Amino acid sequence: MTGRLDVWGVAGLPEVEPGADLPAMIAAAEPGLREDDVVVVTSKVVSKAEGRLLRGPGRDPDELRDEAVSTETVRVVARRGRTRIVQTAHGFVLAAAGVDASNTPDGTVVLLPRDPDGSARAIRAGLRERLGVSPAVVLTDTFGRPWRVGQTDVALGAAGLVVVDAHRGRVDS
């Protein structure tokens, strides 16, 4: 281990549309990926490529968003006004079920990927097929802090790295 961490954004990627081949796009933009690299992809890009959009052209944007939140919710944890903190089928607890209306075509909202770990595995396999290396892949999403100011990025799915290391029973320095 070198003790060094380099982080860079991938430049030159086009707007992602449903059906887009994300591994091909990433491989074309970053042909020098190495086996020990970690590729971090925002869930919105994955959702767009996978067609996880709810379309409602001409509909009231708030109604469309509310419908999407209701569809993606398995349990309402808390509510304040129109804001709902909910649990999704994934088990995530977050505001508005992760439904996002920013940076999307008019009349659409983006839903979280159905299987974030599966999506990460598919991207990793696609990179291996195209580049001959298998970098780890992490899918992220920005989560608000309910009733607090600020945002944090959370890993929703991953492939190629250990994401949980149980420390029960271990001695901690």
Coordinates of N, CA and C in Angstrom, one line a residue:
M1 N 0.8 -1.2 0.0 CA 0.0 0.0 0.0 C 0.9 1.2 0.0
T2 N 0.5 2.2 -0.8 CA 1.4 3.4 -1.0 C 1.0 4.5 0.0
G3 N -0.2 4.4 0.6 CA -0.6 5.5 1.5 C -1.0 6.7 0.7
R4 N -1.3 6.6 -0.6 CA -1.6 7.7 -1.4 C -3.0 7.5 -2.0
L5 N -3.8 8.5 -2.1 CA -5.1 8.5 -2.7 C -5.2 9.6 -3.7
D6 N -5.5 9.2 -4.9 CA -5.7 10.2 -6.0 C -7.2 10.1 -6.4
V7 N -7.8 11.3 -6.5 CA -9.2 11.4 -6.9 C -9.3 12.3 -8.1
W8 N -10.0 11.9 -9.2 CA -10.2 12.8 -10.3 C -11.6 12.5 -10.9
G9 N -12.2 13.5 -11.5 CA -13.4 13.3 -12.2 C -13.2 12.9 -13.6
V10 N -14.1 12.1 -14.1 CA -14.0 11.6 -15.5 C -14.6 12.7 -16.4
A11 N -13.8 13.3 -17.3 CA -14.2 14.3 -18.2 C -14.7 13.8 -19.5
G12 N -15.6 14.5 -20.1 CA -16.0 14.2 -21.5 C -17.1 13.2 -21.7
L13 N -17.8 12.9 -20.6 CA -18.9 11.9 -20.7 C -20.1 12.7 -21.2
P14 N -20.9 12.1 -22.2 CA -22.1 12.8 -22.6 C -23.2 12.6 -21.6
E15 N -24.3 13.3 -21.9 CA -25.5 13.1 -21.1 C -26.0 11.7 -21.2
V16 N -26.3 11.0 -20.1 CA -26.6 9.6 -20.2 C -28.1 9.5 -20.4
E17 N -28.5 8.6 -21.4 CA -29.9 8.4 -21.7 C -30.2 6.9 -21.4
P18 N -31.5 6.6 -21.3 CA -31.9 5.2 -21.1 C -31.2 4.3 -22.2
G19 N -30.7 3.2 -21.7 CA -30.1 2.2 -22.6 C -28.6 2.5 -22.9
A20 N -28.0 3.5 -22.3 CA -26.6 3.9 -22.5 C -25.8 2.7 -21.9
D21 N -24.6 2.5 -22.6 CA -23.7 1.5 -22.1 C -22.6 2.2 -21.2
L22 N -22.9 2.2 -20.0 CA -22.0 2.9 -19.0 C -20.6 2.4 -19.0
P23 N -20.4 1.0 -19.0 CA -19.0 0.5 -19.0 C -18.3 1.0 -20.3
A24 N -18.9 1.0 -21.4 CA -18.3 1.5 -22.6 C -17.9 3.0 -22.5
M25 N -18.8 3.8 -22.0 CA -18.6 5.2 -21.8 C -17.4 5.4 -20.9
I26 N -17.4 4.7 -19.7 CA -16.3 4.9 -18.8 C -15.0 4.4 -19.4
A27 N -15.0 3.3 -20.0 CA -13.8 2.7 -20.6 C -13.2 3.7 -21.7
A28 N -14.1 4.3 -22.5 CA -13.6 5.2 -23.5 C -13.0 6.5 -22.9
A29 N -13.6 6.9 -21.8 CA -13.1 8.2 -21.1 C -11.9 7.9 -20.3
E30 N -11.8 6.7 -19.8 CA -10.6 6.4 -18.8 C -10.0 5.0 -19.3
P31 N -9.4 5.0 -20.4 CA -8.8 3.7 -20.9 C -7.7 3.2 -20.1
G32 N -7.1 4.0 -19.2 CA -6.0 3.6 -18.4 C -6.3 3.1 -17.0
L33 N -7.6 2.8 -16.8 CA -8.0 2.2 -15.5 C -7.1 1.0 -15.1
R34 N -6.8 0.9 -13.8 CA -6.0 -0.2 -13.3 C -6.8 -1.1 -12.4
E35 N -6.3 -2.3 -12.2 CA -6.9 -3.3 -11.4 C -7.2 -2.8 -10.0
D36 N -6.4 -1.9 -9.4 CA -6.6 -1.5 -8.0 C -7.3 -0.1 -7.9
D37 N -7.8 0.4 -9.0 CA -8.6 1.6 -9.0 C -10.0 1.3 -8.5
V38 N -10.6 2.4 -8.0 CA -12.0 2.3 -7.6 C -12.8 3.4 -8.4
V39 N -13.8 2.9 -9.1 CA -14.6 3.8 -10.0 C -15.9 4.1 -9.2
V40 N -16.1 5.4 -9.0 CA -17.3 5.8 -8.2 C -18.3 6.4 -9.2
V41 N -19.5 5.9 -9.2 CA -20.5 6.4 -10.2 C -21.7 6.8 -9.4
T42 N -22.3 8.0 -9.7 CA -23.5 8.4 -9.1 C -24.7 7.6 -9.5
S43 N -25.5 7.3 -8.6 CA -26.7 6.5 -8.8 C -27.6 7.1 -9.9
K44 N -27.6 8.4 -10.0 CA -28.5 9.0 -11.0 C -28.1 8.6 -12.4
V45 N -26.8 8.6 -12.7 CA -26.3 8.2 -14.0 C -26.7 6.7 -14.3
V46 N -26.5 5.9 -13.3 CA -26.9 4.5 -13.4 C -28.4 4.3 -13.7
S47 N -29.2 5.1 -12.9 CA -30.7 5.0 -13.0 C -31.1 5.5 -14.4
K48 N -30.5 6.6 -14.9 CA -30.8 7.0 -16.2 C -30.5 6.0 -17.3
A49 N -29.3 5.3 -17.2 CA -28.9 4.3 -18.2 C -29.9 3.1 -18.1
E50 N -30.3 2.8 -16.9 CA -31.2 1.6 -16.7 C -32.7 2.0 -16.9
G51 N -33.0 3.2 -17.3 CA -34.3 3.6 -17.6 C -35.2 3.7 -16.3
R52 N -34.6 4.0 -15.2 CA -35.4 4.2 -13.9 C -35.9 5.6 -13.8
L53 N -36.7 6.0 -14.8 CA -37.3 7.3 -14.9 C -38.8 7.2 -14.8
L54 N -39.4 8.1 -14.1 CA -40.9 8.2 -14.2 C -41.2 9.4 -15.0
R55 N -42.0 9.2 -16.1 CA -42.3 10.3 -17.0 C -43.7 10.7 -16.8
G56 N -43.9 12.0 -16.9 CA -45.2 12.6 -16.8 C -45.3 13.9 -17.5
P57 N -45.0 13.9 -18.8 CA -45.0 15.2 -19.5 C -46.3 15.9 -19.3
G58 N -46.2 17.2 -19.0 CA -47.4 18.0 -18.9 C -48.1 17.9 -17.5
R59 N -47.6 17.0 -16.7 CA -48.2 16.9 -15.3 C -47.5 17.9 -14.4
D60 N -48.2 18.1 -13.3 CA -47.6 19.0 -12.3 C -46.4 18.3 -11.7
P61 N -45.2 19.0 -11.7 CA -44.0 18.3 -11.2 C -44.1 17.8 -9.8
D62 N -44.8 18.6 -8.9 CA -44.9 18.1 -7.5 C -45.8 16.8 -7.4
E63 N -46.8 16.8 -8.2 CA -47.7 15.5 -8.2 C -46.9 14.3 -8.8
L64 N -46.1 14.5 -9.8 CA -45.2 13.5 -10.4 C -44.2 13.0 -9.3
R65 N -43.6 13.9 -8.6 CA -42.6 13.6 -7.6 C -43.3 12.8 -6.5
D66 N -44.5 13.3 -6.0 CA -45.2 12.7 -4.9 C -45.6 11.2 -5.3
E67 N -46.0 11.0 -6.5 CA -46.4 9.7 -7.0 C -45.1 8.8 -7.0
A68 N -44.0 9.3 -7.5 CA -42.8 8.5 -7.5 C -42.4 8.1 -6.0
V69 N -42.4 9.1 -5.1 CA -42.1 8.8 -3.7 C -43.0 7.7 -3.2
S70 N -44.3 7.8 -3.4 CA -45.2 6.8 -2.9 C -44.9 5.5 -3.5
T71 N -44.6 5.4 -4.8 CA -44.3 4.1 -5.4 C -43.1 3.5 -4.9
E72 N -42.1 4.2 -4.5 CA -40.8 3.7 -4.0 C -40.8 3.5 -2.5
T73 N -41.8 3.9 -1.8 CA -41.8 3.8 -0.3 C -42.5 2.5 0.1
V74 N -41.8 1.8 1.1 CA -42.4 0.6 1.7 C -42.8 1.0 3.1
R75 N -42.3 2.1 3.7 CA -42.7 2.5 5.1 C -42.4 4.0 5.2
V76 N -43.3 4.7 5.8 CA -43.1 6.1 6.1 C -42.5 6.2 7.5
V77 N -41.3 6.7 7.7 CA -40.7 6.8 9.0 C -41.1 8.1 9.7
A78 N -41.1 9.2 9.0 CA -41.5 10.5 9.6 C -42.0 11.4 8.5
R79 N -42.8 12.4 8.9 CA -43.3 13.3 8.0 C -43.4 14.7 8.7
R80 N -43.0 15.7 7.9 CA -43.2 17.1 8.3 C -43.6 17.9 7.1
G81 N -44.8 18.3 7.1 CA -45.4 19.0 6.0 C -45.4 18.0 4.8
R82 N -44.8 18.5 3.7 CA -44.8 17.6 2.5 C -43.6 16.7 2.5
T83 N -42.6 17.0 3.4 CA -41.4 16.2 3.4 C -41.7 14.8 4.1
R84 N -41.3 13.7 3.4 CA -41.4 12.4 3.9 C -40.1 11.7 4.1
I85 N -39.8 11.2 5.2 CA -38.6 10.4 5.4 C -39.1 8.9 5.4
V86 N -38.6 8.2 4.4 CA -39.2 6.9 4.1 C -38.2 5.8 4.0
Q87 N -38.6 4.6 4.1 CA -37.8 3.4 3.8 C -38.1 2.9 2.5
T88 N -37.1 2.6 1.7 CA -37.3 2.0 0.3 C -37.3 0.5 0.4
A89 N -37.6 -0.2 -0.6 CA -37.5 -1.7 -0.7 C -36.0 -2.1 -0.5
H90 N -35.1 -1.2 -0.8 CA -33.6 -1.6 -0.6 C -33.3 -1.6 0.9
G91 N -34.1 -1.0 1.7 CA -33.8 -0.8 3.2 C -33.3 0.5 3.5
F92 N -33.1 1.4 2.5 CA -32.5 2.7 2.8 C -33.6 3.6 3.4
V93 N -33.2 4.4 4.4 CA -34.1 5.3 5.0 C -33.6 6.7 4.7
L94 N -34.4 7.5 3.9 CA -34.0 8.8 3.4 C -35.2 9.6 3.0
A95 N -34.9 10.9 2.8 CA -35.9 11.8 2.3 C -36.4 11.4 0.9
A96 N -37.7 11.5 0.7 CA -38.3 11.4 -0.6 C -37.9 10.1 -1.4
A97 N -37.5 9.0 -0.7 CA -37.2 7.7 -1.3 C -36.1 7.8 -2.3
G98 N -35.3 8.9 -2.3 CA -34.2 9.1 -3.2 C -34.7 9.6 -4.6
V99 N -35.9 9.9 -4.7 CA -36.5 10.4 -6.0 C -35.8 11.8 -6.2
D100 N -35.4 12.0 -7.5 CA -34.6 13.2 -7.8 C -35.2 13.8 -9.1
A101 N -35.4 15.1 -9.0 CA -35.9 15.8 -10.2 C -34.9 16.8 -10.7
S102 N -33.7 16.8 -10.1 CA -32.7 17.8 -10.6 C -31.9 17.1 -11.8
N103 N -31.5 18.0 -12.7 CA -30.7 17.5 -13.9 C -31.4 16.4 -14.6
T104 N -32.7 16.5 -14.8 CA -33.5 15.5 -15.5 C -34.3 16.2 -16.6
P105 N -34.7 15.5 -17.6 CA -35.5 16.1 -18.6 C -36.8 16.6 -18.0
D106 N -37.4 17.7 -18.6 CA -38.7 18.2 -18.1 C -39.7 17.0 -18.1
G107 N -40.5 17.0 -17.1 CA -41.6 16.0 -17.0 C -41.1 14.6 -16.6
T108 N -39.9 14.5 -16.0 CA -39.3 13.2 -15.5 C -38.8 13.4 -14.1
V109 N -38.8 12.3 -13.4 CA -38.0 12.2 -12.1 C -37.2 10.9 -12.2
V110 N -36.1 10.9 -11.5 CA -35.2 9.7 -11.5 C -35.4 8.9 -10.2
L111 N -35.6 7.6 -10.3 CA -35.7 6.7 -9.2 C -34.3 6.1 -8.9
L112 N -34.1 5.6 -7.7 CA -32.9 4.9 -7.4 C -32.8 3.6 -8.2
P113 N -31.6 3.1 -8.5 CA -31.5 1.8 -9.2 C -32.2 0.7 -8.4
R114 N -32.8 -0.3 -9.1 CA -33.5 -1.4 -8.4 C -32.5 -2.2 -7.5
D115 N -31.3 -2.5 -8.1 CA -30.4 -3.4 -7.5 C -29.0 -2.8 -7.6
P116 N -28.7 -1.9 -6.6 CA -27.4 -1.1 -6.7 C -26.2 -2.0 -6.8
D117 N -26.1 -3.1 -6.0 CA -25.0 -4.0 -6.0 C -24.9 -4.7 -7.4
G118 N -26.0 -5.1 -7.9 CA -26.1 -5.7 -9.2 C -25.6 -4.8 -10.3
S119 N -26.0 -3.5 -10.2 CA -25.6 -2.5 -11.2 C -24.1 -2.3 -11.1
A120 N -23.5 -2.3 -9.9 CA -22.1 -2.2 -9.7 C -21.3 -3.4 -10.3
R121 N -21.9 -4.6 -10.1 CA -21.3 -5.8 -10.7 C -21.3 -5.7 -12.2
A122 N -22.4 -5.3 -12.8 CA -22.5 -5.2 -14.2 C -21.5 -4.2 -14.8
I123 N -21.3 -3.0 -14.2 CA -20.4 -2.1 -14.6 C -18.9 -2.6 -14.5
R124 N -18.7 -3.3 -13.4 CA -17.3 -3.9 -13.2 C -17.1 -5.0 -14.3
A125 N -18.0 -5.8 -14.6 CA -17.9 -6.8 -15.6 C -17.7 -6.2 -17.0
G126 N -18.4 -5.1 -17.3 CA -18.3 -4.5 -18.5 C -16.9 -3.8 -18.7
L127 N -16.4 -3.3 -17.6 CA -15.0 -2.7 -17.7 C -14.0 -3.8 -17.9
R128 N -14.2 -5.0 -17.2 CA -13.2 -6.1 -17.4 C -13.3 -6.6 -18.9
E129 N -14.5 -6.6 -19.4 CA -14.6 -7.1 -20.8 C -13.9 -6.1 -21.8
R130 N -14.0 -4.8 -21.5 CA -13.5 -3.8 -22.4 C -12.0 -3.5 -22.2
L131 N -11.6 -3.5 -20.9 CA -10.2 -3.0 -20.6 C -9.3 -4.1 -20.1
G132 N -9.9 -5.3 -19.8 CA -9.1 -6.4 -19.2 C -8.7 -6.2 -17.8
V133 N -9.2 -5.3 -17.1 CA -9.0 -5.1 -15.7 C -10.3 -5.0 -15.0
S134 N -10.3 -5.3 -13.7 CA -11.6 -5.2 -12.9 C -11.5 -4.3 -11.7
P135 N -11.5 -3.0 -12.0 CA -11.5 -2.1 -10.9 C -12.8 -2.2 -10.0
A136 N -12.7 -1.9 -8.7 CA -13.9 -1.9 -7.9 C -14.8 -0.8 -8.4
V137 N -16.1 -1.0 -8.1 CA -17.1 0.0 -8.5 C -18.0 0.3 -7.3
V138 N -18.2 1.5 -7.1 CA -19.1 2.0 -6.0 C -20.2 2.9 -6.6
L139 N -21.4 2.6 -6.3 CA -22.5 3.5 -6.7 C -22.9 4.4 -5.5
T140 N -23.0 5.7 -5.7 CA -23.3 6.6 -4.6 C -24.5 7.4 -4.8
D141 N -25.0 8.0 -3.8 CA -26.1 8.9 -3.9 C -26.0 9.9 -2.8
T142 N -26.4 11.1 -3.0 CA -26.4 12.2 -2.0 C -27.7 12.0 -1.1
F143 N -27.4 11.9 0.1 CA -28.5 11.8 1.1 C -28.5 13.1 1.9
G144 N -29.7 13.6 2.1 CA -29.9 14.7 3.0 C -29.8 14.2 4.5
R145 N -29.7 15.1 5.4 CA -29.7 14.7 6.8 C -31.1 15.2 7.3
P146 N -32.0 14.2 7.5 CA -33.4 14.7 7.9 C -33.4 15.6 9.1
W147 N -34.1 16.7 8.9 CA -34.3 17.8 9.8 C -32.9 18.5 10.1
R148 N -31.9 18.3 9.3 CA -30.6 19.0 9.5 C -30.2 19.7 8.2
V149 N -29.3 20.6 8.4 CA -28.7 21.2 7.2 C -27.6 20.4 6.7
G150 N -27.5 20.3 5.4 CA -26.3 19.6 4.8 C -26.6 18.3 4.1
Q151 N -25.7 17.8 3.4 CA -25.8 16.6 2.6 C -24.6 15.7 2.8
T152 N -24.7 14.5 2.6 CA -23.6 13.5 2.6 C -23.8 12.6 1.5
D153 N -22.7 12.0 1.0 CA -22.7 11.0 -0.1 C -22.6 9.6 0.6
V154 N -23.5 8.7 0.1 CA -23.6 7.4 0.7 C -23.4 6.4 -0.4
A155 N -22.7 5.3 -0.1 CA -22.5 4.2 -1.0 C -23.8 3.3 -1.0
L156 N -24.4 3.2 -2.1 CA -25.7 2.4 -2.2 C -25.4 1.0 -2.6
G157 N -24.3 0.8 -3.5 CA -24.0 -0.5 -4.0 C -22.5 -0.5 -4.3
A158 N -21.9 -1.7 -4.3 CA -20.5 -1.9 -4.6 C -20.2 -3.3 -5.2
A159 N -19.1 -3.3 -5.9 CA -18.6 -4.6 -6.4 C -17.1 -4.5 -6.4
G160 N -16.4 -5.6 -6.0 CA -15.0 -5.7 -6.1 C -14.2 -5.2 -4.9
L161 N -14.9 -4.8 -3.8 CA -14.3 -4.5 -2.6 C -15.1 -4.8 -1.4
V162 N -14.5 -5.0 -0.2 CA -15.2 -5.4 1.0 C -15.8 -4.1 1.5
V163 N -17.1 -4.1 1.7 CA -17.8 -2.9 2.2 C -18.2 -3.0 3.6
V164 N -18.2 -4.2 4.2 CA -18.5 -4.3 5.6 C -17.4 -5.2 6.3
D165 N -16.8 -4.6 7.3 CA -15.8 -5.4 8.0 C -16.2 -5.4 9.5
A166 N -16.8 -6.5 9.9 CA -17.3 -6.6 11.3 C -16.2 -6.5 12.3
H167 N -16.4 -5.7 13.3 CA -15.4 -5.5 14.3 C -15.8 -6.1 15.7
R168 N -16.9 -6.8 15.7 CA -17.4 -7.3 16.9 C -16.3 -8.3 17.5
G169 N -16.0 -8.1 18.8 CA -15.0 -9.0 19.4 C -13.6 -8.6 19.2
R170 N -13.3 -7.7 18.3 CA -11.9 -7.2 18.1 C -11.5 -6.2 19.1
V171 N -10.2 -6.1 19.3 CA -9.6 -5.1 20.2 C -9.4 -3.9 19.3
D172 N -9.8 -2.7 19.8 CA -9.6 -1.5 19.1 C -8.6 -0.6 19.9
S173 N -7.6 -0.2 19.2 CA -6.5 0.6 19.8 C -7.0 1.9 20.3

